[in-house]
Every structure is written in structure tokens, then in C-alpha cells.
Tab-separated table of C-alpha atoms in Angstrom:
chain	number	residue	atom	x	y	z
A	192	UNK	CA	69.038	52.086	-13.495
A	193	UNK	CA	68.653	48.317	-13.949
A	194	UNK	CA	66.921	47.714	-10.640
A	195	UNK	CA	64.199	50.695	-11.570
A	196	UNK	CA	63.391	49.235	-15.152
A	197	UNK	CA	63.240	45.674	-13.281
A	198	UNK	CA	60.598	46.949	-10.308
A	199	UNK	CA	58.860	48.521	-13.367
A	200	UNK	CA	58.086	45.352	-14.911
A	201	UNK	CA	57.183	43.773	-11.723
A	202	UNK	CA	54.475	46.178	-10.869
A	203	UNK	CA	52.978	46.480	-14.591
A	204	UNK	CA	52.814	42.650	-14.288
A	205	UNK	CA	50.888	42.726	-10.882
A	206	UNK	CA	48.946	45.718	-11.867
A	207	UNK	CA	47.609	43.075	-15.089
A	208	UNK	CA	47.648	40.048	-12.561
A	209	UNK	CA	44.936	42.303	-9.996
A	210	UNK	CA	42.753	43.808	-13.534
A	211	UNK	CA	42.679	40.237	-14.434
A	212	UNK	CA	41.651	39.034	-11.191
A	213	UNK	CA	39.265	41.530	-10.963
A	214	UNK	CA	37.450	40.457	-14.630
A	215	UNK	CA	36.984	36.864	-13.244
A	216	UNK	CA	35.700	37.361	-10.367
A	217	UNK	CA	32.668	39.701	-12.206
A	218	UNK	CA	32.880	37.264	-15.017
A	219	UNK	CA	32.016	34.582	-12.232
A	220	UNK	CA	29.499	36.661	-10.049
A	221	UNK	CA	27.705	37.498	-13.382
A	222	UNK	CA	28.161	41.192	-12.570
A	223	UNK	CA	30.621	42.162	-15.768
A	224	UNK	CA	27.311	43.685	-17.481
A	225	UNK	CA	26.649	46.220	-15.103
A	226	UNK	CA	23.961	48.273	-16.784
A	227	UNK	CA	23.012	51.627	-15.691
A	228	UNK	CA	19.907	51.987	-18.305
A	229	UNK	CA	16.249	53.159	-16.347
A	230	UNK	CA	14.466	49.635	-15.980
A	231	UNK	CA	10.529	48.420	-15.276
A	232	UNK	CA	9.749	45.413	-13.308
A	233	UNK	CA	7.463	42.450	-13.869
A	234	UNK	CA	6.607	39.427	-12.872
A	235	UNK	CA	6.509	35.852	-13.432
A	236	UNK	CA	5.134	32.530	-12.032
A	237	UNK	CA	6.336	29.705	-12.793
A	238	UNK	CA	6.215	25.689	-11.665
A	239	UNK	CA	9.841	24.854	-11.652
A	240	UNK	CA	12.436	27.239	-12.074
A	241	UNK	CA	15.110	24.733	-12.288
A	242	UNK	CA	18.775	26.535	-11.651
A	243	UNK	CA	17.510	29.825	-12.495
A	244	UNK	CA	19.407	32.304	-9.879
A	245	UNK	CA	19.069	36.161	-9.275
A	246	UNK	CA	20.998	38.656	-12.312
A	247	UNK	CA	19.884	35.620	-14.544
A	248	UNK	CA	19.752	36.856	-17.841
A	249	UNK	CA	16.643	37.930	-19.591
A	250	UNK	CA	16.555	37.308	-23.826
A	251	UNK	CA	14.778	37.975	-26.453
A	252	UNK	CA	15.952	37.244	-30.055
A	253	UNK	CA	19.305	36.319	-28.477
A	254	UNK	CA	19.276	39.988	-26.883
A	255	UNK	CA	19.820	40.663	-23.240
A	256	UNK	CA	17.079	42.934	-22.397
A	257	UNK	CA	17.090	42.873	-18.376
A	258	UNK	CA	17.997	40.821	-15.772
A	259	UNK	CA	16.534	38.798	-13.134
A	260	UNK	CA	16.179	40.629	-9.722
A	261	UNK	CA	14.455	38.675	-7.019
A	262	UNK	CA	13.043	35.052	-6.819
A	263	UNK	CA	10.256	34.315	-3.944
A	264	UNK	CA	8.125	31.126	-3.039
A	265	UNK	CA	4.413	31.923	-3.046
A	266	UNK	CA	3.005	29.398	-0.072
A	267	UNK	CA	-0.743	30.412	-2.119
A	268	UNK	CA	-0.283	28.479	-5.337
A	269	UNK	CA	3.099	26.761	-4.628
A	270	UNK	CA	4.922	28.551	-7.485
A	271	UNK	CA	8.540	30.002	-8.135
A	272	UNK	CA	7.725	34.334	-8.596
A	273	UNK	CA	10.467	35.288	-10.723
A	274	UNK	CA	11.176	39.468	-10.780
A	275	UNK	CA	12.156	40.626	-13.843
A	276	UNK	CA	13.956	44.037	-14.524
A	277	UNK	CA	13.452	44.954	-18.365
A	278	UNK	CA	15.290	48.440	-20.112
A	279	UNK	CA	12.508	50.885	-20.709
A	280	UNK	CA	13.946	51.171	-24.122
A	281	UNK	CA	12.408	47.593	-24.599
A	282	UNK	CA	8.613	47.215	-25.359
A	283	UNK	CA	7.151	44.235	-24.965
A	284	UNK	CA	3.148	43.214	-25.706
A	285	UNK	CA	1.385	42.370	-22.547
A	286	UNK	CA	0.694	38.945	-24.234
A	287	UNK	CA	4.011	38.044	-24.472
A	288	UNK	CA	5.410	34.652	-22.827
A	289	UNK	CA	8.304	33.995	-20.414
A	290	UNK	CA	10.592	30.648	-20.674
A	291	UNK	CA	13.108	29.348	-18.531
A	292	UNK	CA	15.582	28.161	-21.051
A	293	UNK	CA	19.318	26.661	-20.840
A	294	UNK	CA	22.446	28.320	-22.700
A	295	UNK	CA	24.360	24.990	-24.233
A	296	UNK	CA	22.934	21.564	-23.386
A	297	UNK	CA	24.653	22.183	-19.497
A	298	UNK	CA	25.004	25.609	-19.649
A	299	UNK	CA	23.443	28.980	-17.436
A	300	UNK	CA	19.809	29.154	-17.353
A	301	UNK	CA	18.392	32.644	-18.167
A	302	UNK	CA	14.438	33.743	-19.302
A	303	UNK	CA	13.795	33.943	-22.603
A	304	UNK	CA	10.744	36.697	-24.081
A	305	UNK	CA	8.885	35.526	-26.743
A	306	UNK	CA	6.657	38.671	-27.975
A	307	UNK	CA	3.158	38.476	-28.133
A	308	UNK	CA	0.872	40.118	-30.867
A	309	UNK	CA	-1.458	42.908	-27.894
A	310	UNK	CA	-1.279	46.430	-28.899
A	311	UNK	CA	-0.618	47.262	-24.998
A	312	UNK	CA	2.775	47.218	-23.547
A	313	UNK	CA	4.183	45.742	-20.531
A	314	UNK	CA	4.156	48.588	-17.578
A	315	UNK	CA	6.006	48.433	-14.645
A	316	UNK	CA	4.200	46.042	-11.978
A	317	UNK	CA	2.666	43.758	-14.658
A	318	UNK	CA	2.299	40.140	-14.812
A	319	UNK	CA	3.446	37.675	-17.491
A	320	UNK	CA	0.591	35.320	-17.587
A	321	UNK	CA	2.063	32.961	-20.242
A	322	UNK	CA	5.022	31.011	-18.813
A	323	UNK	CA	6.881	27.700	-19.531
A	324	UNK	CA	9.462	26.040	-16.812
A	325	UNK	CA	12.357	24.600	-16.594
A	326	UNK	CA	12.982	21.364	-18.436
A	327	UNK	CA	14.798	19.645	-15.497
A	328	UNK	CA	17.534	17.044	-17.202
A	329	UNK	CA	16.657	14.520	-14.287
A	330	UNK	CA	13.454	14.538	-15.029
A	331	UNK	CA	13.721	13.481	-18.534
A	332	UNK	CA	16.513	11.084	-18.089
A	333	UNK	CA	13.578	9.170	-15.454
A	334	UNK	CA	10.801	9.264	-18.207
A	335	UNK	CA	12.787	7.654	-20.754
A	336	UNK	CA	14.054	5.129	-17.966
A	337	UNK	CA	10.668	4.567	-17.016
A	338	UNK	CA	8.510	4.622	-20.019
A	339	UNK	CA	11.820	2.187	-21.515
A	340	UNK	CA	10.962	-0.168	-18.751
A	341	UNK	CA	7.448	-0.017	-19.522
A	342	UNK	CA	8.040	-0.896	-23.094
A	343	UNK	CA	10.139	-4.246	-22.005
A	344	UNK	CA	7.193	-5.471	-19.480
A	345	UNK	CA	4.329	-5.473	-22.443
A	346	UNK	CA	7.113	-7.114	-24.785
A	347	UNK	CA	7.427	-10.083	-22.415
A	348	UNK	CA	3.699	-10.410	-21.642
A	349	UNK	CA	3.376	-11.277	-25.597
């Protein structure tokens, strides 16, 4: 009787060990929000997409309303084409503008929707013309540096 209630506990506690396992590792592949919900795509160009990586959120209002599906390199006009997969519960204006934003001052970079004010609706195959990049941390660490450095050469020309 003892040795049944013991292997009992064991295998409840490995059974919780392997769910929580499980949780982390789609917790970590960014695959816990599995969403089964009919979806249109559309598209995005943008300059610099920073860390932005496939299943990428997309937000609007603070509300995930699709994900991102593909990224591709267009050798044309040297720009980041981000796929988007939006709910078909969610309208959007065609006017409305994309932008690669940061969760936290470090954190996960998703897209963020900003609505426009068109009458039209985004369709499946349509292109978000307004866009805004990444704001790459490097990049503005080097203009302070620089334009700091600037500032101290005019100061000693005086």
C-alpha cells in the first residue's frame, strides 16, 4: 500500500514536471497563442526591421490582432517585406500605418497598427504603404556619441 501511494506521487510530479516543460518551450518558441481564427494577409516594406522575427506579434491598441508570417529581402528596392496575417474579425482602413516597435526598453519587437481614417478596408493581398522601422539602439547610442563629439570640437575652436 505504501509503495503504490509513493509511485503515485512520483508520476503526478513528472506528469507536472513534462506539462511544465511543455509551456516553456511554447512560451519560448512564441507558439503558446496558437490561434485557429480565419486570417488575411498583407504586406509591408520596410528599411530596417531591426530584430523583428517570424510569429512576431502584430498590435493595435495593445491588442494582438495577427501575427507575423514570412520576412523576405527584395534585391529591387533593398527593403525588409514583412507578411502580415491579420483575424478577419479585424478591419483595418487601407490608410493605416505599420511600426516596428519594442515591448520594454530591451524587450521583443512586434508591429504595431495605427488605424488610418479611408472608408476602404484592408483585403487580403494589400499593401501597407505607410511604414516606420526599427529604431536600432546602436544606432542611437552612435549619434549621441558622435553629434557629443561634434559639440566638444566647436567648443575648443572658440
Amino acid at each position: 500500500m505504501q509503495k503504490k501511494s509513493l509511485d503515485f506521487w512520483v508520476g503526478l510530479f513528472v506528469i507536472l514536471g513534462a506539462a511544465a516543460l511543455l509551456f516553456l518551450a511554447l512560451k519560448a518558441g512564441n507558439l503558446s497563442s496558437l490561434s485557429f481564427e480565419q486570417n488575411y494577409t498583407v504586406s509591408a516594406r520596410f528599411d530596417n526591421i531591426g530584430g523583428l522575427k517570424p510569429r512576431a506579434a502584430v498590435k493595435s491598441a495593445g491588442v494582438v490582432v495577427g501575427r507575423v508570417s514570412e520576412i523576405k529581402f527584395d534585391d529591387k528596392t533593398y527593403q525588409a517585406t514583412v507578411v502580415l496575417q491579420l483575424e478577419k474579425r479585424y478591419k483595418f482602413p487601407k490608410n493605416s500605418s505599420a511600426k516596428i516597435l519594442t515591448a520594454g526598453l530591451l524587450g521583443e519587437q512586434y508591429i504595431g497598427l495605427e488605424a488610418g481614417s479611408s472608408d476602404d478596408v484592408l483585403a487580403a493581398g494589400d499593401k501597407l504603404t505607410f511604414t516606420q522601422s526599427a529604431i536600432v539602439l546602436e544606432n542611437l547610442i552612435s549619434q549621441f556619441l558622435f553629434s557629443k563629439a561634434a559639440d566638444g570640437k566647436t567648443e575648443e575652436k572658440k
